[in-house]
mmCIF file of C-alpha atoms in Angstrom:
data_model
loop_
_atom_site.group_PDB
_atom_site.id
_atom_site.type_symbol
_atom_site.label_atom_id
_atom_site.label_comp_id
_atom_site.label_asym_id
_atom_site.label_seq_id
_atom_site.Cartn_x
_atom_site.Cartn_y
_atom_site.Cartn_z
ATOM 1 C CA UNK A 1 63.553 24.379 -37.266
ATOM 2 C CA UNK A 2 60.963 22.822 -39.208
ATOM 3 C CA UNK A 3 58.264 23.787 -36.472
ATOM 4 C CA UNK A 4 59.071 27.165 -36.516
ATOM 5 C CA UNK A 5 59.177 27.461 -40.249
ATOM 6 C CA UNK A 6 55.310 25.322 -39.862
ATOM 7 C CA UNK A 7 54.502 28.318 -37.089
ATOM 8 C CA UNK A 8 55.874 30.823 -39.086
ATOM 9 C CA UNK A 9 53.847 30.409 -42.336
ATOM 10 C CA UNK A 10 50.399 29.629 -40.382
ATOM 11 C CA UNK A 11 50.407 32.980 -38.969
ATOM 12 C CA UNK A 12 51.357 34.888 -42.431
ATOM 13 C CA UNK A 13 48.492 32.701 -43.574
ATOM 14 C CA UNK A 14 46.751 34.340 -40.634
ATOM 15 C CA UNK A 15 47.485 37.803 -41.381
ATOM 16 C CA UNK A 16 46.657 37.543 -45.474
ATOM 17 C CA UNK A 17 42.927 36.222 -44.861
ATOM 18 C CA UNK A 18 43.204 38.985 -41.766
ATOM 19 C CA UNK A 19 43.580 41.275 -44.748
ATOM 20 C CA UNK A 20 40.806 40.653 -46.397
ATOM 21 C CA UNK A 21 38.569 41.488 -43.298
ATOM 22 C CA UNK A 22 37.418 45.016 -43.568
ATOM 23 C CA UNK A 23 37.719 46.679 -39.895
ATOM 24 C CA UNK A 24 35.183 47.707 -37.937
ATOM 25 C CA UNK A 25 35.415 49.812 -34.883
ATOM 26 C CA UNK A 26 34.182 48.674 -31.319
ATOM 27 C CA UNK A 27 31.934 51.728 -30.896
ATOM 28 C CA UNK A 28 30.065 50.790 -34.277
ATOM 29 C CA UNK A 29 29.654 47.555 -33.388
ATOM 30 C CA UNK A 30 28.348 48.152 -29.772
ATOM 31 C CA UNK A 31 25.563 50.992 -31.076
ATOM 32 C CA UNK A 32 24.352 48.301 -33.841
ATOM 33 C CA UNK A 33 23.349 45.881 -31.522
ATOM 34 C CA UNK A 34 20.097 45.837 -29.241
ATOM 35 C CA UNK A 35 17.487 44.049 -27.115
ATOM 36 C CA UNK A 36 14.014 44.132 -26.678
ATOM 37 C CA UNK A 37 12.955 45.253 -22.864
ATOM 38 C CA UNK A 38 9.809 46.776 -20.839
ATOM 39 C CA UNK A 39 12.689 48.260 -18.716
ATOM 40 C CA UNK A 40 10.464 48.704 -15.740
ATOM 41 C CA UNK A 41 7.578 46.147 -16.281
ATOM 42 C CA UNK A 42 6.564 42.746 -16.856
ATOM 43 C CA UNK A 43 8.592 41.573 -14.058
ATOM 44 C CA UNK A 44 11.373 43.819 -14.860
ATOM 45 C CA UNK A 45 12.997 46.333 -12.435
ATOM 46 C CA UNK A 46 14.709 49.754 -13.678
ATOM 47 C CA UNK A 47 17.357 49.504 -11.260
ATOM 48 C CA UNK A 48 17.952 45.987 -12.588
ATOM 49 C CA UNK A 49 17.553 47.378 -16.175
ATOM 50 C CA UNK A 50 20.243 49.504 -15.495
ATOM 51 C CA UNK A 51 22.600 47.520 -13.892
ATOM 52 C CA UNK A 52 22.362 45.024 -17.026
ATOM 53 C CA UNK A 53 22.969 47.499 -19.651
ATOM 54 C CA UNK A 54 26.172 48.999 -17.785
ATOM 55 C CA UNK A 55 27.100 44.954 -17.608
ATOM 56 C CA UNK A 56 26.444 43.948 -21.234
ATOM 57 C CA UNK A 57 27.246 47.761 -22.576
ATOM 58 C CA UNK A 58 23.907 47.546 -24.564
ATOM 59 C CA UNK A 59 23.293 50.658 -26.360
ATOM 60 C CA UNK A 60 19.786 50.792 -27.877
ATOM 61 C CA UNK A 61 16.600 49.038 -27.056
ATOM 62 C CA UNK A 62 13.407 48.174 -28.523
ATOM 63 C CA UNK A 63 10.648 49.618 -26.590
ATOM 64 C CA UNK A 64 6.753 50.973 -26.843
ATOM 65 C CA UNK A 65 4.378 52.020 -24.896
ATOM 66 C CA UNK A 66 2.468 48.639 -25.060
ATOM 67 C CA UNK A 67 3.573 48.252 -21.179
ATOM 68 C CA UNK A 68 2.638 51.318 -19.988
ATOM 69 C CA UNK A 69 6.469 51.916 -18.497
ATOM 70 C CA UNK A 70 6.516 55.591 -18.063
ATOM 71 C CA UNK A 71 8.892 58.000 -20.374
ATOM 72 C CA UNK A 72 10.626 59.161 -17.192
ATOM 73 C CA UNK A 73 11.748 55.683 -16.862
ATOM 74 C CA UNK A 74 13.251 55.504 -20.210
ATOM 75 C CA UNK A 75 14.726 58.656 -19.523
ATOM 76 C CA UNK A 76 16.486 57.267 -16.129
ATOM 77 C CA UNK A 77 17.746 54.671 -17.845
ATOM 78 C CA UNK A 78 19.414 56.829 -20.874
ATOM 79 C CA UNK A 79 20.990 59.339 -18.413
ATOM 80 C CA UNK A 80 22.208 56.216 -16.149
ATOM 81 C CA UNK A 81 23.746 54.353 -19.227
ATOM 82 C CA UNK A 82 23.455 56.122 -22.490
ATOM 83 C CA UNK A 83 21.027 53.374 -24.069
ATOM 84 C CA UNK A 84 18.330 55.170 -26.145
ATOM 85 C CA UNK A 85 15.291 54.043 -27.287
ATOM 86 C CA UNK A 86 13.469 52.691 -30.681
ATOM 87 C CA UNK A 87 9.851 53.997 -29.947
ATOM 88 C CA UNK A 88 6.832 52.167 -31.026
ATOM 89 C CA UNK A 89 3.179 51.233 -30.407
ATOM 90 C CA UNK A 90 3.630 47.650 -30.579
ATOM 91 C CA UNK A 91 1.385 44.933 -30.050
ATOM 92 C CA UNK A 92 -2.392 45.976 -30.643
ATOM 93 C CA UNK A 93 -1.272 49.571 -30.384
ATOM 94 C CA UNK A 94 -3.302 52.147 -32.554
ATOM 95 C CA UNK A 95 -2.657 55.910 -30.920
ATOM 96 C CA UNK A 96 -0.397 57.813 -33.062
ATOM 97 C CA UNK A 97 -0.622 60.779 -30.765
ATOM 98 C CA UNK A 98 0.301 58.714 -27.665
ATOM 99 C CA UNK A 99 3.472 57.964 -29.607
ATOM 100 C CA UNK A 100 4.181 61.009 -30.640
ATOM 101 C CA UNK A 101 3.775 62.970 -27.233
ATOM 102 C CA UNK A 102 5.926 60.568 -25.691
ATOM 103 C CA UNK A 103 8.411 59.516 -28.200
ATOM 104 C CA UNK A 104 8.918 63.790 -28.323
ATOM 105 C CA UNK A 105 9.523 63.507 -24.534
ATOM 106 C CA UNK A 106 12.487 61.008 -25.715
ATOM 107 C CA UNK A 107 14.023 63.209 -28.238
ATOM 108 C CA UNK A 108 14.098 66.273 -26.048
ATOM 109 C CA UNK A 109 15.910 64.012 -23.558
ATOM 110 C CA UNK A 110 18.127 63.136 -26.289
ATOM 111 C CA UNK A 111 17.230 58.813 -25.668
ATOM 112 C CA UNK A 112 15.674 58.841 -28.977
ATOM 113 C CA UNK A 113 16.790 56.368 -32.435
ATOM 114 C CA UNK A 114 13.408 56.158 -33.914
ATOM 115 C CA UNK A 115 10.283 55.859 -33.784
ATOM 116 C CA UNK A 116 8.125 52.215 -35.070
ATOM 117 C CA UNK A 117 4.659 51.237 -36.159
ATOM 118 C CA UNK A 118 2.088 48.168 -34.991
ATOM 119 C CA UNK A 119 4.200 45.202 -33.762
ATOM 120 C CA UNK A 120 2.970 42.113 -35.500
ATOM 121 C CA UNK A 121 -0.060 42.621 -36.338
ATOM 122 C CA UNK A 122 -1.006 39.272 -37.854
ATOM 123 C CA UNK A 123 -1.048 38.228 -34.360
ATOM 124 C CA UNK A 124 -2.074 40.990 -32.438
ATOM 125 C CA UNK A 125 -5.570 42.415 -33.070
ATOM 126 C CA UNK A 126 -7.171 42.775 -34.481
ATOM 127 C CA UNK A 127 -7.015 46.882 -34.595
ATOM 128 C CA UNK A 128 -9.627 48.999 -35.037
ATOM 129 C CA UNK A 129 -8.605 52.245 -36.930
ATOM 130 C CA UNK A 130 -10.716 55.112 -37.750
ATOM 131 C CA UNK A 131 -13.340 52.925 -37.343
ATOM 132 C CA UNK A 132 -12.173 50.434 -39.300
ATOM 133 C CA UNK A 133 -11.293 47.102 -38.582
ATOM 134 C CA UNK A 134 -7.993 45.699 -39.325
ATOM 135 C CA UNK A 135 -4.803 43.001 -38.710
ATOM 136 C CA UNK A 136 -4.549 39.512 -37.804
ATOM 137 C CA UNK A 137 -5.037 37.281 -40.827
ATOM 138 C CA UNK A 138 -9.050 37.666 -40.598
ATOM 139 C CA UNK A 139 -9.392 41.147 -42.239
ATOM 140 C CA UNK A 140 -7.973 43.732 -44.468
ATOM 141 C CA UNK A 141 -4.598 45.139 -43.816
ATOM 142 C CA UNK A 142 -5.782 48.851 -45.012
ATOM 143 C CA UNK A 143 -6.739 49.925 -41.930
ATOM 144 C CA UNK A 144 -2.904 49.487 -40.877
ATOM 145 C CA UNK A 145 -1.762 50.941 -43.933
ATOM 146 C CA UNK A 146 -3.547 54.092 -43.353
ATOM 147 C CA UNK A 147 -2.268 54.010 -39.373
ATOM 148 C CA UNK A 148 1.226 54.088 -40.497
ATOM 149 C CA UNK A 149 0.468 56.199 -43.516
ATOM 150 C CA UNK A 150 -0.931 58.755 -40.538
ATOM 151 C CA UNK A 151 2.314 57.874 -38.365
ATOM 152 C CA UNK A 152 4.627 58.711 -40.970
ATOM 153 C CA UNK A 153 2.969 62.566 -41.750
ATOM 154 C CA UNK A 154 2.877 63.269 -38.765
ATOM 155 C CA UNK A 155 5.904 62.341 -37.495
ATOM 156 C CA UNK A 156 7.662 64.558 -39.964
ATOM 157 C CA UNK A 157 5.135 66.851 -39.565
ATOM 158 C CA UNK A 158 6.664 67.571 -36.124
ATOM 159 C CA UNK A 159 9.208 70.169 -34.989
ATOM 160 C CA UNK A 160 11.022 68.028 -32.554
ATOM 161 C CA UNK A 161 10.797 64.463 -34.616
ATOM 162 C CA UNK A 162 10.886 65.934 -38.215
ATOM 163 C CA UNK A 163 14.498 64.299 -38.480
ATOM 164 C CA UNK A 164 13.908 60.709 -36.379
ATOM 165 C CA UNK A 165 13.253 57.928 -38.514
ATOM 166 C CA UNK A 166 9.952 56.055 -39.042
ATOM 167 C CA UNK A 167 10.367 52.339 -38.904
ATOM 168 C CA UNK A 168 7.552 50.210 -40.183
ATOM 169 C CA UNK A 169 4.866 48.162 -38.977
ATOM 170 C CA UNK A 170 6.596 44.405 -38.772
ATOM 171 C CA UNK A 171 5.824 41.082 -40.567
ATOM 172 C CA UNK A 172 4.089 42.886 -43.747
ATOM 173 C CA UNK A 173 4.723 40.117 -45.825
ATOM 174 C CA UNK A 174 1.650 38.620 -43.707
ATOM 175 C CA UNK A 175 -0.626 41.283 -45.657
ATOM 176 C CA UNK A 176 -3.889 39.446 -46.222
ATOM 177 C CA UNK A 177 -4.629 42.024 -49.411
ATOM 178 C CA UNK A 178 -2.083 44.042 -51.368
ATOM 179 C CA UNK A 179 -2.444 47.326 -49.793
ATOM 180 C CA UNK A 180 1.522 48.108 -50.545
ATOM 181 C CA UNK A 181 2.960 47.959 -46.877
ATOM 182 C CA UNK A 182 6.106 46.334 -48.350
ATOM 183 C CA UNK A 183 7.364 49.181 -49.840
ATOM 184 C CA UNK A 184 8.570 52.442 -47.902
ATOM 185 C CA UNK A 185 7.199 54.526 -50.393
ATOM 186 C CA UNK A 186 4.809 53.012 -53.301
ATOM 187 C CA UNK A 187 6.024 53.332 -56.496
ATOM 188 C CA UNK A 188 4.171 53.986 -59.949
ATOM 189 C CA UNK A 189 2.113 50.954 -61.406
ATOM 190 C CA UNK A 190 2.556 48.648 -58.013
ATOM 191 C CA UNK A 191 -1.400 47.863 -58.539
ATOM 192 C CA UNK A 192 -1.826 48.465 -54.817
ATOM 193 C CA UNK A 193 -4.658 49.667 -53.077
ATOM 194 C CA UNK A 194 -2.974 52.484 -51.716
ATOM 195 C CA UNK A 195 -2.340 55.168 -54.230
ATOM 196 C CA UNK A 196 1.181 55.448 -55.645
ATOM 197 C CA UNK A 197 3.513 57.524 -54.199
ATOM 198 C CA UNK A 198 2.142 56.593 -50.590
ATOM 199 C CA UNK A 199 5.018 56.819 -47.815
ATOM 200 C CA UNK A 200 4.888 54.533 -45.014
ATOM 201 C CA UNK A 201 8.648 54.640 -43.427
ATOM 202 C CA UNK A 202 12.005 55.386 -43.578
ATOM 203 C CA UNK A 203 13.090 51.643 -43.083
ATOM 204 C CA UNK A 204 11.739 48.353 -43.295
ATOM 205 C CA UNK A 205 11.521 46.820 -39.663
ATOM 206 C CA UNK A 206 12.134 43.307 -40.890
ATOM 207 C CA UNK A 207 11.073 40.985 -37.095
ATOM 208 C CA UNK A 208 12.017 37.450 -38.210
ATOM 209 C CA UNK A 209 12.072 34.921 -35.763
ATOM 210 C CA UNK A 210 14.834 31.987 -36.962
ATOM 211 C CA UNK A 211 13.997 29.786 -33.634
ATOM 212 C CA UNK A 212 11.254 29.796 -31.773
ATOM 213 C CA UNK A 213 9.593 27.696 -28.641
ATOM 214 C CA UNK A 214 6.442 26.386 -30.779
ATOM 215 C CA UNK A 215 8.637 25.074 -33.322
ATOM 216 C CA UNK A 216 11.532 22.877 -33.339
ATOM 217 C CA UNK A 217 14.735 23.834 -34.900
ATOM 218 C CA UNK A 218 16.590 26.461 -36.786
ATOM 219 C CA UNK A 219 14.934 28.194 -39.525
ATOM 220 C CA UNK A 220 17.373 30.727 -42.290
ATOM 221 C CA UNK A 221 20.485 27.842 -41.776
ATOM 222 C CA UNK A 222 22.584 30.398 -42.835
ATOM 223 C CA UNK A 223 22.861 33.884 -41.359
ATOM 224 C CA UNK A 224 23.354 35.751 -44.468
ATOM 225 C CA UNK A 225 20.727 34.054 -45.928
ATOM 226 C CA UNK A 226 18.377 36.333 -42.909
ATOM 227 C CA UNK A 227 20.586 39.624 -43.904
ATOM 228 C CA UNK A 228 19.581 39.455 -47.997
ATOM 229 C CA UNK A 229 16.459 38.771 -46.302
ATOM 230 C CA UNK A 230 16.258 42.409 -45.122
ATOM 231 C CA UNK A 231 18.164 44.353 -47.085
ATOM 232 C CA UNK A 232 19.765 47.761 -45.262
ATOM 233 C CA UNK A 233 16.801 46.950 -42.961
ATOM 234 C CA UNK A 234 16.557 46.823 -38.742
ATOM 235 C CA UNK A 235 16.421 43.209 -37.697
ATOM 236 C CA UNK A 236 14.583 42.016 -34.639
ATOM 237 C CA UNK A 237 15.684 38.617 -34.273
ATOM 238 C CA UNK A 238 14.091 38.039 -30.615
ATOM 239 C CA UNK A 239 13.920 34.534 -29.060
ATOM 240 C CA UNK A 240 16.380 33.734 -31.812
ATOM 241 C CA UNK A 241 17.802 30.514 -29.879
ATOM 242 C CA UNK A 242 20.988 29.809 -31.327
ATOM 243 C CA UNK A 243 23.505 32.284 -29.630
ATOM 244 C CA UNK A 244 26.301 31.505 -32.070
ATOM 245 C CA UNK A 245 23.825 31.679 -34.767
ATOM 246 C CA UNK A 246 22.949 34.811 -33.654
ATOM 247 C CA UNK A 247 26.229 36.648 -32.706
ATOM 248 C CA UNK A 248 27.004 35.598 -36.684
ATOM 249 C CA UNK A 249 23.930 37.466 -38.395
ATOM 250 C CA UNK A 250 25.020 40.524 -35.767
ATOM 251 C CA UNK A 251 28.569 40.454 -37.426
ATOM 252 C CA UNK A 252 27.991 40.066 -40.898
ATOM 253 C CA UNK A 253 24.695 42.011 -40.363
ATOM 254 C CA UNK A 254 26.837 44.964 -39.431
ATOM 255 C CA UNK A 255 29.131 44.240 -42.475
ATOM 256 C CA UNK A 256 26.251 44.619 -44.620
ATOM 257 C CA UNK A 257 25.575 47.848 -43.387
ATOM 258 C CA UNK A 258 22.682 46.629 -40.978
ATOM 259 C CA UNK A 259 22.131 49.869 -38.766
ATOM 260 C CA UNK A 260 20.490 47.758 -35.743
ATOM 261 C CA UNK A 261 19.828 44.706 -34.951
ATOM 262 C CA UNK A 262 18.323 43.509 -32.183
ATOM 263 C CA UNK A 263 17.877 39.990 -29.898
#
């Protein structure tokens, strides 16, 4: 008697803290979750590609065309799975009109979430803009601002990607001068040396890396420490290590109302 009474009030215990949990559905879970991929390069296969996705049930990934994968491949992938697409120059990648011919070729295809600026650009470059040197942590970061500045208007500028999301260029807290890259749009008296009112993106792509092979250990110990981090931002957290770290900040990333998140 006394065990069942002991059973008994462990799982009302169970369902008041169950209580407290707000719900979320399956489907919103599944679409907030990602991975990075060259889907048919760097060693990877498209057939492969899409077996995996069917097998994990992956529903977005992070790609550019820093690999040179074709569009159509993308596109094989989407109408083979349903996975779209985050769209982005990436590393050392400076044609806006690259990205938007081919990121339109996504949205007509409907395999399009957004579309992203430079990928780490502290580490990649430097990139030469309009002439103008910029990146790494060797030279001004206005060159970049104006590149995503450039991204942005014309982005919304266009019939078919008007209404897609702009994601910034990542790691703009590695700025070497104040050229206001940490805000999506730079407000009055920021002292920045891009004018006020200056729009870069619709969301901050916040790329933080809490593990990583050149260093030991575990770096933001606790996963909502990584999500204040960001704010209602996109998270990259790729070679992230820790996979119950990680499953954590894609949980209570979600419960934050983190859109995507990727590993």
């Amino acid at each position: 008697m006394q065990k069942t009474i002991a059973i008994l009030i462990a799982s009302l215990a169970g369902v008041a803290q169950a209580a407290d949990t707000t719900a979320v559905s399956a489907a919103d879970f599944l679409n907030s979750i990602g991975a990075v991929s060259s889907v048919s390069r760097r060693g990877e296969k498209l057939d492969k590609t899409i077996d995996n996705l069917k097998y994990t049930g992956i529903r977005w990934l992070r790609v550019g065309y820093e690999d040179n994968a074709p569009p159509a491949d993308f596109i094989a992938a989407h109408k083979a799975t349903g996975v779209k697409f985050s769209f982005g120059m990436l590393s050392g990648g400076r044609s806006i009109d690259r990205l938007i011919t081919e990121g339109r070729q996504l949205a007509e295809a409907g395999a399009l979430i957004a579309l992203e600026g430079a990928n780490e650009p502290n580490n990649f470059g430097p990139i030469v803009y309009e002439g103008e040197t910029g990146g790494l942590l060797t030279h001004s970061w206005l060159p970049l601002a104006k590149m995503q500045r450039d991204l942005y208007t014309k982005a919304k500028a266009d019939p078919v990607l008007k209404d897609y999301p702009v994601w910034s260029i990542t790691d703009v807290g590695a700025e070497t001068d104040n050229v206001g890259l940490q805000f999506l749009t730079i407000p009055r008296g920021a002292k920045t040396l891009m004018p006020a009112g200056t729009t870069f993106a619709d969301a901050i792509n916040c790329h933080n890396y809490i593990s990583h092979p050149s260093w030991p250990g575990i770096f933001f110990q606790r996963p909502d420490e990584l999500v204040q981090v960001c704010g209602s931002a996109f998270i990259d957290t790729a070679k992230a290590g820790d996979d119950n770290r990680v499953s954590a900040i894609f949980a209570l990333g979600l419960r934050r109302g983190q859109r995507r998140i990727a590993s």
